[in-house]
Amino acid sequence: MAVEDAPQGVGRKRRHAGDSTSGGGIGFHWETLIASFVRARHYRPSRMSPEARLSQLRALAEPQVSIPLVFPLMVATFGLSLGDDVAWWKIGAWLLVMLALQAASYINAREFLQSHIEPDDAGRWARRFELLTLAFSTAFVSALYFLWPHNHADHQTFLLALMTVALAPLTLITIVYFPVFCCTVMPVAGGIGLRFLAYGKATHLTFLVALGLFLALLFHLARIVNNTMLRAANLQSDKNALIEQLFRAKRESDAARARAEEANRAKSSFLANMSHELRTPLNAIIGFSEVMATEIFGTHSKPIYKEYSNDINQSGQHLLGLINDILDLSRIEAGRFEIVEEEVDIVYLARDCKRLLDIRAQAQRVNVIEEFDTGLPVLRADARAMRQTWINLLTNAIKFSPPNTTVRMIARLDPTGDLRFGVHDEGPGIAGSEIDKVMEAFAQGAAGIAQPGKGTGLGLSIVKGLLAAHGGRFELRSTLGQGTQAEAVFPLARLRQLAPSECRATA
């Protein structure tokens, strides 16, 4: 957006900023730079975490490893430029000291990058970098005094200009770590400032003021870069800690899952063995109690014995049914439920199960009616599992239906082509918050808890497992006071449409 298109307030703000600056209207606040320089004096590297300090030292060491490739050539060129005015032995001695310090910095940086540094050692390595950098900067700026060409003003200007320009690359290399930046810039700037001050002329004093302002700018930029790097290092540290926590949580989750699977296998094995061991004596109890109840070998001397025999038989039947349910559930949970597929007429199974439960429905004065679509396809499934599904759903519906109500058995095709069958009752219903609960093993809703002795809470969980083993699904919809709809849904892939001749035969 152009300046003239800007909102009025924005334009005024820009003009005000331009009027309050110096230096040709470049929009720069020297007061801010001076304040930043003052704040930089209070910089405390000890506030950094060891991990953040190691990250900054690594960023400092990486360029120092590549500098020695070009540094000897630069130093040699610099020495040759002063050969006409400075004794060669001085130039040689200075070059040897510089090369030795540069070699020490290179070895230190390479050792740091190749070593596995613990956070506790960050302070020791930081001091090594600071001392080597301070020695290098001091030796570098000593050229202004040790190699000073006293009788050649042009070479003096060249040497001062070279040292001033050298502040830029030295800043770029060391700005990533503020203490080393200070150890680099301060000796060089101090040596240059003392040389300008030694001239004692107004022009050189102006240069000295400009150098001070330039240093303030460098310190301001260094502070910004260091704050940015610290934030990045902290974010990286937080990310690494989060990743470590995720890996630790995953390991703990995997271990917990392995323990749970092992416990589930042990439970399934125990239930299978115990069910087998319990069914053998139960069959004897049920059989002999039935013989006693029917008085096959003669009338009891006491009529109460016949009543007790009936109670024993009924209790045995109930316990055997419970054991069978637990065994089926354990097989389903262990993934060992074997499906014997065959073509099943779901309506025929429904009517067969209805006949089995007619006596119970009549005893509770519950009317069971059929609502089956005609021409339903054949279902490819395990007939025993489908029979148990119908019995469990119909038993639950009759069990919790009040007297003089109706239970509807439905079987139809969805518009999507899926087969849907189940029961709809007019019972007390299930709260929405309990829908998931009642489909868990040994869990019952409020209606089941209010009527103890009416079940163990395994029926629906077994139905859900049987349908899942076939690739189907179980849907339970209910509203308190308005009944429950329990339906099994099978996909189109498990259906076979009847031929016209089969439909006529079925009808």
Short mmCIF file of C-alpha atoms in Angstrom, two decimals:
data_model
loop_
_atom_site.label_atom_id
_atom_site.label_comp_id
_atom_site.label_asym_id
_atom_site.label_seq_id
_atom_site.Cartn_x
_atom_site.Cartn_y
_atom_site.Cartn_z
CA MET A 1 0.00 0.00 0.00
CA ALA A 2 1.38 3.43 -0.95
CA VAL A 3 2.01 6.10 1.65
CA GLU A 4 -0.76 8.28 0.30
CA ASP A 5 -3.20 5.37 0.54
CA ALA A 6 -2.37 4.69 4.15
CA PRO A 7 -4.79 5.60 6.94
CA GLN A 8 -4.38 9.07 8.33
CA GLY A 9 -3.12 7.89 11.70
CA VAL A 10 -0.44 5.72 10.12
CA GLY A 11 0.84 8.57 7.97
CA ARG A 12 1.13 10.88 10.97
CA LYS A 13 2.98 8.19 12.90
CA ARG A 14 5.52 7.74 10.09
CA ARG A 15 6.18 11.47 9.71
CA HIS A 16 6.61 11.80 13.47
CA ALA A 17 9.14 8.97 13.50
CA GLY A 18 11.10 10.61 10.72
CA ASP A 19 11.20 13.95 12.50
CA SER A 20 12.49 12.46 15.73
CA THR A 21 15.53 10.74 14.21
CA SER A 22 18.92 11.92 13.16
CA GLY A 23 21.32 10.86 10.49
CA GLY A 24 19.44 12.04 7.41
CA GLY A 25 16.03 10.65 8.37
CA ILE A 26 16.96 6.96 8.22
CA GLY A 27 14.57 6.21 11.10
CA PHE A 28 17.23 5.07 13.60
CA HIS A 29 17.13 5.90 17.36
CA TRP A 30 20.62 6.42 18.74
CA GLU A 31 19.13 6.57 22.25
CA THR A 32 17.88 3.04 21.80
CA LEU A 33 21.34 1.90 20.73
CA ILE A 34 22.98 3.50 23.73
CA ALA A 35 20.39 1.96 26.08
CA SER A 36 20.97 -1.43 24.46
CA PHE A 37 24.73 -1.03 24.97
CA VAL A 38 24.13 -0.28 28.64
CA ARG A 39 21.83 -3.29 29.01
CA ALA A 40 24.38 -5.48 27.27
CA ARG A 41 26.85 -4.73 30.07
CA HIS A 42 24.49 -6.57 32.43
CA TYR A 43 24.29 -9.66 30.20
CA ARG A 44 24.76 -12.78 32.35
CA PRO A 45 25.60 -15.94 30.38
CA SER A 46 25.16 -17.95 33.57
CA ARG A 47 21.40 -17.48 33.17
CA MET A 48 21.50 -19.76 30.17
CA SER A 49 20.75 -23.41 30.61
CA PRO A 50 23.70 -25.77 29.95
CA GLU A 51 21.86 -27.20 26.94
CA ALA A 52 21.36 -23.73 25.42
CA ARG A 53 25.01 -22.85 26.04
CA LEU A 54 26.17 -26.03 24.31
CA SER A 55 23.94 -25.22 21.35
CA GLN A 56 25.47 -21.74 21.01
CA LEU A 57 29.01 -23.05 21.43
CA ARG A 58 28.33 -25.58 18.66
CA ALA A 59 27.17 -22.76 16.36
CA LEU A 60 30.37 -20.88 17.28
CA ALA A 61 32.71 -23.82 16.69
CA GLU A 62 31.41 -24.85 13.25
CA PRO A 63 32.72 -21.80 11.31
CA GLN A 64 36.04 -21.90 13.20
CA VAL A 65 36.76 -25.29 11.69
CA SER A 66 36.53 -23.93 8.11
CA ILE A 67 38.32 -20.58 8.69
CA PRO A 68 41.91 -22.04 8.68
CA LEU A 69 41.52 -22.88 4.98
CA VAL A 70 41.67 -19.19 4.02
CA PHE A 71 43.19 -17.55 7.09
CA PRO A 72 46.91 -18.26 6.37
CA LEU A 73 46.59 -16.70 2.91
CA MET A 74 44.89 -13.60 4.34
CA VAL A 75 47.53 -13.19 7.05
CA ALA A 76 50.40 -13.63 4.59
CA THR A 77 48.91 -11.03 2.23
CA PHE A 78 48.51 -8.61 5.13
CA GLY A 79 52.13 -9.11 6.20
CA LEU A 80 53.49 -8.55 2.70
CA SER A 81 51.61 -5.26 2.46
CA LEU A 82 53.61 -3.91 5.41
CA GLY A 83 57.01 -5.19 4.32
CA ASP A 84 58.27 -1.80 3.08
CA ASP A 85 57.85 0.01 6.42
CA VAL A 86 58.09 -2.69 9.13
CA ALA A 87 60.98 -5.00 9.94
CA TRP A 88 60.52 -8.49 8.55
CA TRP A 89 61.30 -10.14 11.88
CA LYS A 90 58.43 -8.26 13.48
CA ILE A 91 56.07 -9.32 10.72
CA GLY A 92 57.27 -12.91 10.99
CA ALA A 93 56.90 -13.01 14.78
CA TRP A 94 53.39 -11.55 14.60
CA LEU A 95 52.40 -14.00 11.86
CA LEU A 96 53.70 -16.96 13.88
CA VAL A 97 51.73 -15.89 16.97
CA MET A 98 48.56 -15.39 14.91
CA LEU A 99 48.92 -18.74 13.14
CA ALA A 100 49.62 -20.52 16.43
CA LEU A 101 46.54 -19.01 18.09
CA GLN A 102 44.43 -19.80 15.03
CA ALA A 103 45.66 -23.39 15.07
CA ALA A 104 44.81 -23.64 18.78
CA SER A 105 41.28 -22.31 18.08
CA TYR A 106 40.88 -24.78 15.21
CA ILE A 107 41.96 -27.74 17.35
CA ASN A 108 39.71 -26.63 20.20
CA ALA A 109 36.69 -26.23 17.91
CA ARG A 110 37.27 -29.58 16.19
CA GLU A 111 37.69 -31.39 19.52
CA PHE A 112 34.47 -29.78 20.77
CA LEU A 113 32.48 -30.85 17.70
CA GLN A 114 33.84 -34.40 17.73
CA SER A 115 33.33 -34.99 21.46
CA HIS A 116 30.17 -35.92 23.30
CA ILE A 117 29.87 -33.01 25.70
CA GLU A 118 27.74 -33.37 28.81
CA PRO A 119 25.72 -30.32 29.91
CA ASP A 120 27.76 -30.14 33.12
CA ASP A 121 30.92 -29.49 31.05
CA ALA A 122 29.40 -26.54 29.15
CA GLY A 123 30.97 -23.96 31.48
CA ARG A 124 34.47 -25.40 31.10
CA TRP A 125 34.27 -25.41 27.31
CA ALA A 126 32.82 -21.89 27.30
CA ARG A 127 35.85 -20.62 29.25
CA ARG A 128 38.22 -22.29 26.77
CA PHE A 129 36.53 -20.56 23.84
CA GLU A 130 36.53 -17.22 25.67
CA LEU A 131 40.24 -17.39 26.60
CA LEU A 132 41.35 -18.46 23.11
CA THR A 133 39.21 -15.77 21.48
CA LEU A 134 40.53 -13.09 23.85
CA ALA A 135 44.12 -14.12 23.13
CA PHE A 136 43.50 -14.14 19.37
CA SER A 137 41.80 -10.71 19.36
CA THR A 138 44.51 -9.18 21.54
CA ALA A 139 47.26 -10.55 19.27
CA PHE A 140 45.36 -9.39 16.19
CA VAL A 141 44.91 -5.78 17.37
CA SER A 142 48.52 -5.70 18.63
CA ALA A 143 49.49 -5.11 14.99
CA LEU A 144 48.42 -1.49 15.52
CA TYR A 145 51.34 -1.12 17.93
CA PHE A 146 53.85 -3.88 17.15
CA LEU A 147 53.66 -3.35 13.36
CA TRP A 148 52.83 0.36 13.39
CA PRO A 149 54.48 2.19 10.42
CA HIS A 150 55.60 5.41 12.15
CA ASN A 151 56.82 7.23 9.04
CA HIS A 152 54.09 6.33 6.56
CA ALA A 153 50.70 8.02 7.05
CA ASP A 154 49.02 6.11 4.21
CA HIS A 155 50.03 2.79 5.69
CA GLN A 156 48.80 3.92 9.09
CA THR A 157 45.41 4.76 7.59
CA PHE A 158 45.42 1.43 5.76
CA LEU A 159 46.19 -0.45 8.98
CA LEU A 160 43.46 1.38 10.92
CA ALA A 161 40.94 0.84 8.13
CA LEU A 162 41.87 -2.85 7.93
CA MET A 163 41.38 -3.33 11.67
CA THR A 164 38.04 -1.49 11.58
CA VAL A 165 36.79 -3.51 8.62
CA ALA A 166 37.92 -6.71 10.38
CA LEU A 167 35.28 -6.05 13.06
CA ALA A 168 32.58 -7.13 10.58
CA PRO A 169 33.75 -10.72 9.89
CA LEU A 170 34.82 -11.16 13.52
CA THR A 171 31.33 -10.11 14.56
CA LEU A 172 29.69 -12.52 12.12
CA ILE A 173 31.76 -15.42 13.45
CA THR A 174 31.27 -14.76 17.16
CA ILE A 175 27.86 -13.08 17.40
CA VAL A 176 26.16 -16.43 18.10
CA TYR A 177 27.63 -16.46 21.64
CA PHE A 178 27.64 -13.16 23.46
CA PRO A 179 30.59 -13.68 25.88
CA VAL A 180 32.90 -14.70 23.00
CA PHE A 181 31.54 -11.78 20.97
CA CYS A 182 32.63 -9.43 23.77
CA CYS A 183 36.07 -11.10 24.01
CA THR A 184 36.49 -10.54 20.26
CA VAL A 185 35.09 -7.08 19.67
CA MET A 186 36.15 -5.26 22.83
CA PRO A 187 39.96 -5.74 22.47
CA VAL A 188 39.90 -4.83 18.77
CA ALA A 189 37.65 -1.81 19.33
CA GLY A 190 39.73 -0.73 22.33
CA GLY A 191 42.99 -0.91 20.35
CA ILE A 192 41.51 1.08 17.47
CA GLY A 193 40.03 3.64 19.86
CA LEU A 194 43.36 4.20 21.62
CA ARG A 195 45.07 4.78 18.28
CA PHE A 196 42.45 7.36 17.24
CA LEU A 197 42.79 8.99 20.66
CA ALA A 198 46.60 9.14 20.30
CA TYR A 199 46.30 11.37 17.26
CA GLY A 200 44.56 14.04 19.37
CA LYS A 201 42.95 15.71 16.36
CA ALA A 202 39.27 16.64 16.03
CA THR A 203 38.85 14.47 12.91
CA HIS A 204 40.19 11.39 14.67
CA LEU A 205 38.05 12.12 17.74
CA THR A 206 35.02 12.20 15.41
CA PHE A 207 36.06 8.81 14.12
CA LEU A 208 36.28 7.64 17.72
CA VAL A 209 32.69 8.77 18.39
CA ALA A 210 31.52 7.03 15.20
CA LEU A 211 33.31 3.87 16.35
CA GLY A 212 31.48 4.04 19.68
CA LEU A 213 28.13 4.34 17.95
CA PHE A 214 29.06 1.46 15.65
CA LEU A 215 29.90 -0.64 18.69
CA ALA A 216 26.53 0.22 20.22
CA LEU A 217 24.86 -1.01 17.04
CA LEU A 218 26.91 -4.22 17.12
CA PHE A 219 25.98 -4.86 20.75
CA HIS A 220 22.32 -4.20 19.96
CA LEU A 221 22.39 -6.67 17.06
CA ALA A 222 24.33 -9.22 19.11
CA ARG A 223 21.73 -9.03 21.85
CA ILE A 224 18.90 -9.61 19.36
CA VAL A 225 20.70 -12.57 17.75
CA ASN A 226 21.51 -14.12 21.12
CA ASN A 227 17.95 -13.75 22.38
CA THR A 228 16.68 -15.37 19.18
CA MET A 229 19.15 -18.22 19.50
CA LEU A 230 18.27 -18.72 23.16
CA ARG A 231 14.58 -18.96 22.31
CA ALA A 232 15.38 -21.42 19.52
CA ALA A 233 17.60 -23.45 21.85
CA ASN A 234 14.91 -23.49 24.53
CA LEU A 235 12.30 -24.58 21.98
CA GLN A 236 14.63 -27.30 20.75
CA SER A 237 15.27 -28.39 24.33
CA ASP A 238 11.53 -28.47 25.05
CA LYS A 239 10.92 -30.42 21.85
CA ASN A 240 13.62 -32.94 22.74
CA ALA A 241 12.19 -33.30 26.24
CA LEU A 242 8.70 -33.78 24.79
CA ILE A 243 9.98 -36.39 22.34
CA GLU A 244 11.74 -38.18 25.19
CA GLN A 245 8.55 -38.12 27.24
CA LEU A 246 6.57 -39.47 24.28
CA PHE A 247 9.09 -42.28 23.77
CA ARG A 248 9.05 -43.04 27.49
CA ALA A 249 5.25 -43.03 27.53
CA LYS A 250 5.20 -45.28 24.45
CA ARG A 251 7.60 -47.72 26.07
CA GLU A 252 5.51 -47.77 29.22
CA SER A 253 2.34 -48.15 27.15
CA ASP A 254 3.86 -51.03 25.17
CA ALA A 255 4.97 -52.71 28.38
CA ALA A 256 1.54 -52.21 29.96
CA ARG A 257 -0.16 -53.55 26.83
CA ALA A 258 2.13 -56.59 26.82
CA ARG A 259 1.32 -57.22 30.47
CA ALA A 260 -2.41 -56.79 29.79
CA GLU A 261 -2.27 -59.17 26.82
CA GLU A 262 -0.39 -61.71 28.89
CA ALA A 263 -2.92 -61.35 31.70
CA ASN A 264 -5.76 -61.69 29.20
CA ARG A 265 -4.22 -64.85 27.76
CA ALA A 266 -3.78 -66.25 31.26
CA LYS A 267 -7.39 -65.34 32.09
CA SER A 268 -8.70 -66.93 28.91
CA SER A 269 -6.68 -70.08 29.54
CA PHE A 270 -7.90 -70.22 33.14
CA LEU A 271 -11.52 -69.73 32.14
CA ALA A 272 -11.31 -72.35 29.41
CA ASN A 273 -9.75 -74.91 31.77
CA MET A 274 -12.07 -74.11 34.66
CA SER A 275 -15.15 -74.15 32.41
CA HIS A 276 -14.21 -77.64 31.23
CA GLU A 277 -13.54 -78.81 34.78
CA LEU A 278 -16.79 -77.33 36.10
CA ARG A 279 -19.07 -78.59 33.33
CA THR A 280 -18.25 -82.24 34.02
CA PRO A 281 -19.59 -82.31 37.62
CA LEU A 282 -22.39 -79.88 36.68
CA ASN A 283 -23.72 -82.28 34.07
CA ALA A 284 -23.88 -84.96 36.78
CA ILE A 285 -25.60 -82.58 39.19
CA ILE A 286 -28.14 -81.53 36.57
CA GLY A 287 -28.79 -85.10 35.44
CA PHE A 288 -29.19 -86.65 38.91
CA SER A 289 -31.26 -83.73 40.19
CA GLU A 290 -33.59 -84.17 37.21
CA VAL A 291 -33.92 -87.89 38.01
CA MET A 292 -34.72 -87.04 41.61
CA ALA A 293 -37.16 -84.29 40.65
CA THR A 294 -39.09 -86.57 38.28
CA GLU A 295 -39.03 -89.42 40.86
CA ILE A 296 -38.06 -92.01 38.25
CA PHE A 297 -37.00 -94.55 40.90
CA GLY A 298 -39.86 -93.91 43.28
CA THR A 299 -41.65 -91.28 45.28
CA HIS A 300 -39.73 -89.31 47.87
CA SER A 301 -40.57 -90.01 51.48
CA LYS A 302 -40.76 -86.25 52.03
CA PRO A 303 -42.39 -83.99 49.38
CA ILE A 304 -39.91 -81.25 50.20
CA TYR A 305 -37.14 -83.35 48.66
CA LYS A 306 -38.78 -83.04 45.25
CA GLU A 307 -38.88 -79.27 45.63
CA TYR A 308 -35.23 -79.22 46.64
CA SER A 309 -34.36 -81.37 43.63
CA ASN A 310 -36.05 -78.86 41.32
CA ASP A 311 -34.08 -76.01 42.94
CA ILE A 312 -30.83 -77.93 42.48
CA ASN A 313 -31.65 -78.61 38.83
CA GLN A 314 -32.56 -74.99 38.10
CA SER A 315 -29.44 -73.70 39.86
CA GLY A 316 -27.27 -76.15 37.92
CA GLN A 317 -28.85 -75.08 34.63
CA HIS A 318 -28.23 -71.43 35.48
CA LEU A 319 -24.60 -72.09 36.43
CA LEU A 320 -24.00 -74.15 33.29
CA GLY A 321 -25.40 -71.35 31.11
CA LEU A 322 -23.15 -68.86 32.87
CA ILE A 323 -20.09 -71.06 32.34
CA ASN A 324 -20.93 -71.45 28.64
CA ASP A 325 -21.26 -67.67 28.29
CA ILE A 326 -17.92 -67.08 30.00
CA LEU A 327 -16.25 -69.67 27.79
CA ASP A 328 -17.66 -68.08 24.64
CA LEU A 329 -16.61 -64.62 25.81
CA SER A 330 -13.08 -65.77 26.62
CA ARG A 331 -12.74 -67.31 23.16
CA ILE A 332 -13.98 -64.14 21.50
CA GLU A 333 -11.61 -61.90 23.50
CA ALA A 334 -8.67 -64.21 22.80
CA GLY A 335 -9.49 -64.18 19.07
CA ARG A 336 -9.89 -67.97 19.05
CA PHE A 337 -13.59 -68.05 18.17
CA GLU A 338 -13.80 -70.17 15.04
CA ILE A 339 -16.54 -69.37 12.52
CA VAL A 340 -18.05 -72.28 10.62
CA GLU A 341 -19.67 -70.50 7.70
CA GLU A 342 -22.83 -71.79 6.10
CA GLU A 343 -25.89 -70.31 4.45
CA VAL A 344 -28.32 -69.27 7.16
CA ASP A 345 -31.99 -68.36 6.84
CA ILE A 346 -32.18 -65.66 9.47
CA VAL A 347 -36.01 -65.72 9.60
CA TYR A 348 -36.10 -69.48 10.21
CA LEU A 349 -33.59 -69.08 13.07
CA ALA A 350 -35.64 -66.22 14.53
CA ARG A 351 -38.84 -68.27 14.61
CA ASP A 352 -37.03 -71.25 16.10
CA CYS A 353 -35.61 -69.08 18.91
CA LYS A 354 -39.02 -67.52 19.46
CA ARG A 355 -40.54 -70.98 20.06
CA LEU A 356 -37.84 -71.71 22.65
CA LEU A 357 -38.68 -68.53 24.58
CA ASP A 358 -42.47 -68.53 24.17
CA ILE A 359 -43.00 -70.09 27.59
CA ARG A 360 -40.87 -67.39 29.29
CA ALA A 361 -42.64 -64.63 27.38
CA GLN A 362 -46.07 -66.01 28.35
CA ALA A 363 -44.98 -66.30 31.97
CA GLN A 364 -44.08 -62.59 31.98
CA ARG A 365 -47.17 -61.67 29.92
CA VAL A 366 -45.04 -60.22 27.12
CA ASN A 367 -46.34 -60.42 23.55
CA VAL A 368 -43.66 -61.27 20.94
CA ILE A 369 -44.56 -60.38 17.33
CA GLU A 370 -42.70 -60.78 14.03
CA GLU A 371 -41.95 -58.00 11.54
CA PHE A 372 -39.91 -59.72 8.82
CA ASP A 373 -39.55 -58.48 5.25
CA THR A 374 -40.24 -61.03 2.54
CA GLY A 375 -37.56 -62.28 0.18
CA LEU A 376 -34.66 -61.60 2.52
CA PRO A 377 -31.27 -62.83 1.22
CA VAL A 378 -29.39 -65.75 2.70
CA LEU A 379 -26.72 -64.86 5.25
CA ARG A 380 -23.30 -66.53 5.15
CA ALA A 381 -22.44 -66.95 8.83
CA ASP A 382 -22.02 -69.37 11.70
CA ALA A 383 -25.52 -70.75 12.41
CA ARG A 384 -24.79 -71.43 16.09
CA ALA A 385 -23.52 -67.88 16.60
CA MET A 386 -26.59 -66.41 14.86
CA ARG A 387 -28.87 -68.59 16.99
CA GLN A 388 -27.11 -67.37 20.14
CA THR A 389 -27.42 -63.77 18.93
CA TRP A 390 -31.19 -64.12 18.50
CA ILE A 391 -31.58 -65.88 21.87
CA ASN A 392 -29.50 -63.29 23.77
CA LEU A 393 -31.31 -60.33 22.24
CA LEU A 394 -34.76 -61.84 22.68
CA THR A 395 -34.03 -63.01 26.23
CA ASN A 396 -32.88 -59.50 27.24
CA ALA A 397 -35.96 -57.91 25.68
CA ILE A 398 -38.39 -60.30 27.43
CA LYS A 399 -36.50 -60.10 30.71
CA PHE A 400 -36.73 -56.30 31.06
CA SER A 401 -40.15 -55.75 29.42
CA PRO A 402 -43.02 -54.88 31.79
CA PRO A 403 -46.17 -57.09 31.66
CA ASN A 404 -48.67 -56.43 28.87
CA THR A 405 -46.07 -54.92 26.54
CA THR A 406 -44.88 -55.99 23.11
CA VAL A 407 -41.50 -57.14 21.85
CA ARG A 408 -41.07 -56.86 18.08
CA MET A 409 -38.64 -59.12 16.21
CA ILE A 410 -37.49 -57.33 13.04
CA ALA A 411 -35.51 -58.39 9.96
CA ARG A 412 -35.15 -56.16 6.92
CA LEU A 413 -32.78 -54.79 4.30
CA ASP A 414 -31.41 -51.26 4.63
CA PRO A 415 -31.45 -48.91 1.62
CA THR A 416 -27.67 -49.46 1.51
CA GLY A 417 -28.22 -53.21 1.04
CA ASP A 418 -27.12 -54.25 4.55
CA LEU A 419 -29.10 -56.89 6.44
CA ARG A 420 -30.48 -55.68 9.78
CA PHE A 421 -32.21 -57.89 12.36
CA GLY A 422 -32.93 -57.68 16.08
CA VAL A 423 -35.56 -56.83 18.68
CA HIS A 424 -37.41 -53.68 19.75
CA ASP A 425 -38.97 -53.66 23.21
CA GLU A 426 -41.09 -51.29 25.30
CA GLY A 427 -39.09 -51.66 28.47
CA PRO A 428 -37.66 -49.02 30.83
CA GLY A 429 -34.92 -48.10 28.36
CA ILE A 430 -31.25 -47.26 28.93
CA ALA A 431 -29.74 -43.84 29.59
CA GLY A 432 -27.48 -42.51 26.85
CA SER A 433 -24.55 -42.41 29.26
CA GLU A 434 -24.94 -46.16 29.93
CA ILE A 435 -25.10 -47.40 26.31
CA ASP A 436 -21.38 -48.17 26.12
CA LYS A 437 -21.33 -49.55 29.65
CA VAL A 438 -24.03 -52.20 29.13
CA MET A 439 -22.12 -53.66 26.17
CA GLU A 440 -19.12 -54.42 28.38
CA ALA A 441 -18.69 -57.81 30.04
CA PHE A 442 -20.32 -58.18 33.49
CA ALA A 443 -21.75 -54.65 33.25
CA GLN A 444 -25.42 -53.74 33.67
CA GLY A 445 -27.45 -50.58 33.39
CA ALA A 446 -29.67 -49.06 36.05
CA ALA A 447 -32.54 -51.41 35.13
CA GLY A 448 -30.36 -54.48 35.59
CA ILE A 449 -28.96 -53.26 38.90
CA ALA A 450 -32.49 -52.52 40.15
CA GLN A 451 -33.51 -56.12 39.39
CA PRO A 452 -30.70 -58.32 40.75
CA GLY A 453 -30.64 -61.96 39.75
CA LYS A 454 -31.93 -61.34 36.21
CA GLY A 455 -28.58 -61.77 34.48
CA THR A 456 -24.79 -61.51 34.62
CA GLY A 457 -24.28 -58.78 32.02
CA LEU A 458 -22.64 -61.06 29.43
CA GLY A 459 -25.38 -61.31 26.80
CA LEU A 460 -24.79 -58.09 24.88
CA SER A 461 -21.00 -58.30 25.09
CA ILE A 462 -21.14 -61.80 23.59
CA VAL A 463 -23.45 -60.59 20.80
CA LYS A 464 -21.12 -57.71 20.05
CA GLY A 465 -18.12 -60.06 19.88
CA LEU A 466 -19.91 -62.60 17.69
CA LEU A 467 -20.96 -59.92 15.20
CA ALA A 468 -17.47 -58.38 15.14
CA ALA A 469 -16.01 -61.83 14.37
CA HIS A 470 -18.28 -61.93 11.28
CA GLY A 471 -17.39 -58.41 10.16
CA GLY A 472 -20.78 -57.08 11.26
CA ARG A 473 -21.69 -54.56 13.91
CA PHE A 474 -24.06 -54.22 16.83
CA GLU A 475 -26.23 -51.12 17.26
CA LEU A 476 -28.02 -50.32 20.51
CA ARG A 477 -30.41 -47.37 20.64
CA SER A 478 -32.49 -46.54 23.67
CA THR A 479 -34.37 -43.78 25.45
CA LEU A 480 -35.37 -43.83 29.08
CA GLY A 481 -39.04 -44.78 29.39
CA GLN A 482 -39.43 -45.50 25.67
CA GLY A 483 -37.81 -48.90 25.22
CA THR A 484 -34.68 -50.23 23.53
CA GLN A 485 -33.74 -51.20 19.96
CA ALA A 486 -31.00 -53.84 19.69
CA GLU A 487 -30.01 -54.65 16.12
CA ALA A 488 -27.35 -56.70 14.34
CA VAL A 489 -26.12 -55.37 10.99
CA PHE A 490 -24.33 -57.44 8.35
CA PRO A 491 -22.71 -55.98 5.23
CA LEU A 492 -23.81 -56.77 1.69
CA ALA A 493 -20.68 -58.88 1.16
CA ARG A 494 -22.10 -61.59 3.48
CA LEU A 495 -25.45 -61.83 1.70
CA ARG A 496 -26.68 -63.93 -1.21
CA GLN A 497 -29.89 -62.99 -2.92
CA LEU A 498 -32.42 -65.80 -3.35
CA ALA A 499 -33.33 -67.00 -6.81
CA PRO A 500 -37.04 -66.64 -7.79
CA SER A 501 -37.59 -70.41 -7.40
CA GLU A 502 -36.12 -70.31 -3.90
CA CYS A 503 -38.38 -67.39 -2.95
CA ARG A 504 -41.45 -69.29 -4.04
CA ALA A 505 -40.30 -72.38 -2.14
CA THR A 506 -39.64 -70.33 0.95
CA ALA A 507 -42.97 -68.58 0.76
#
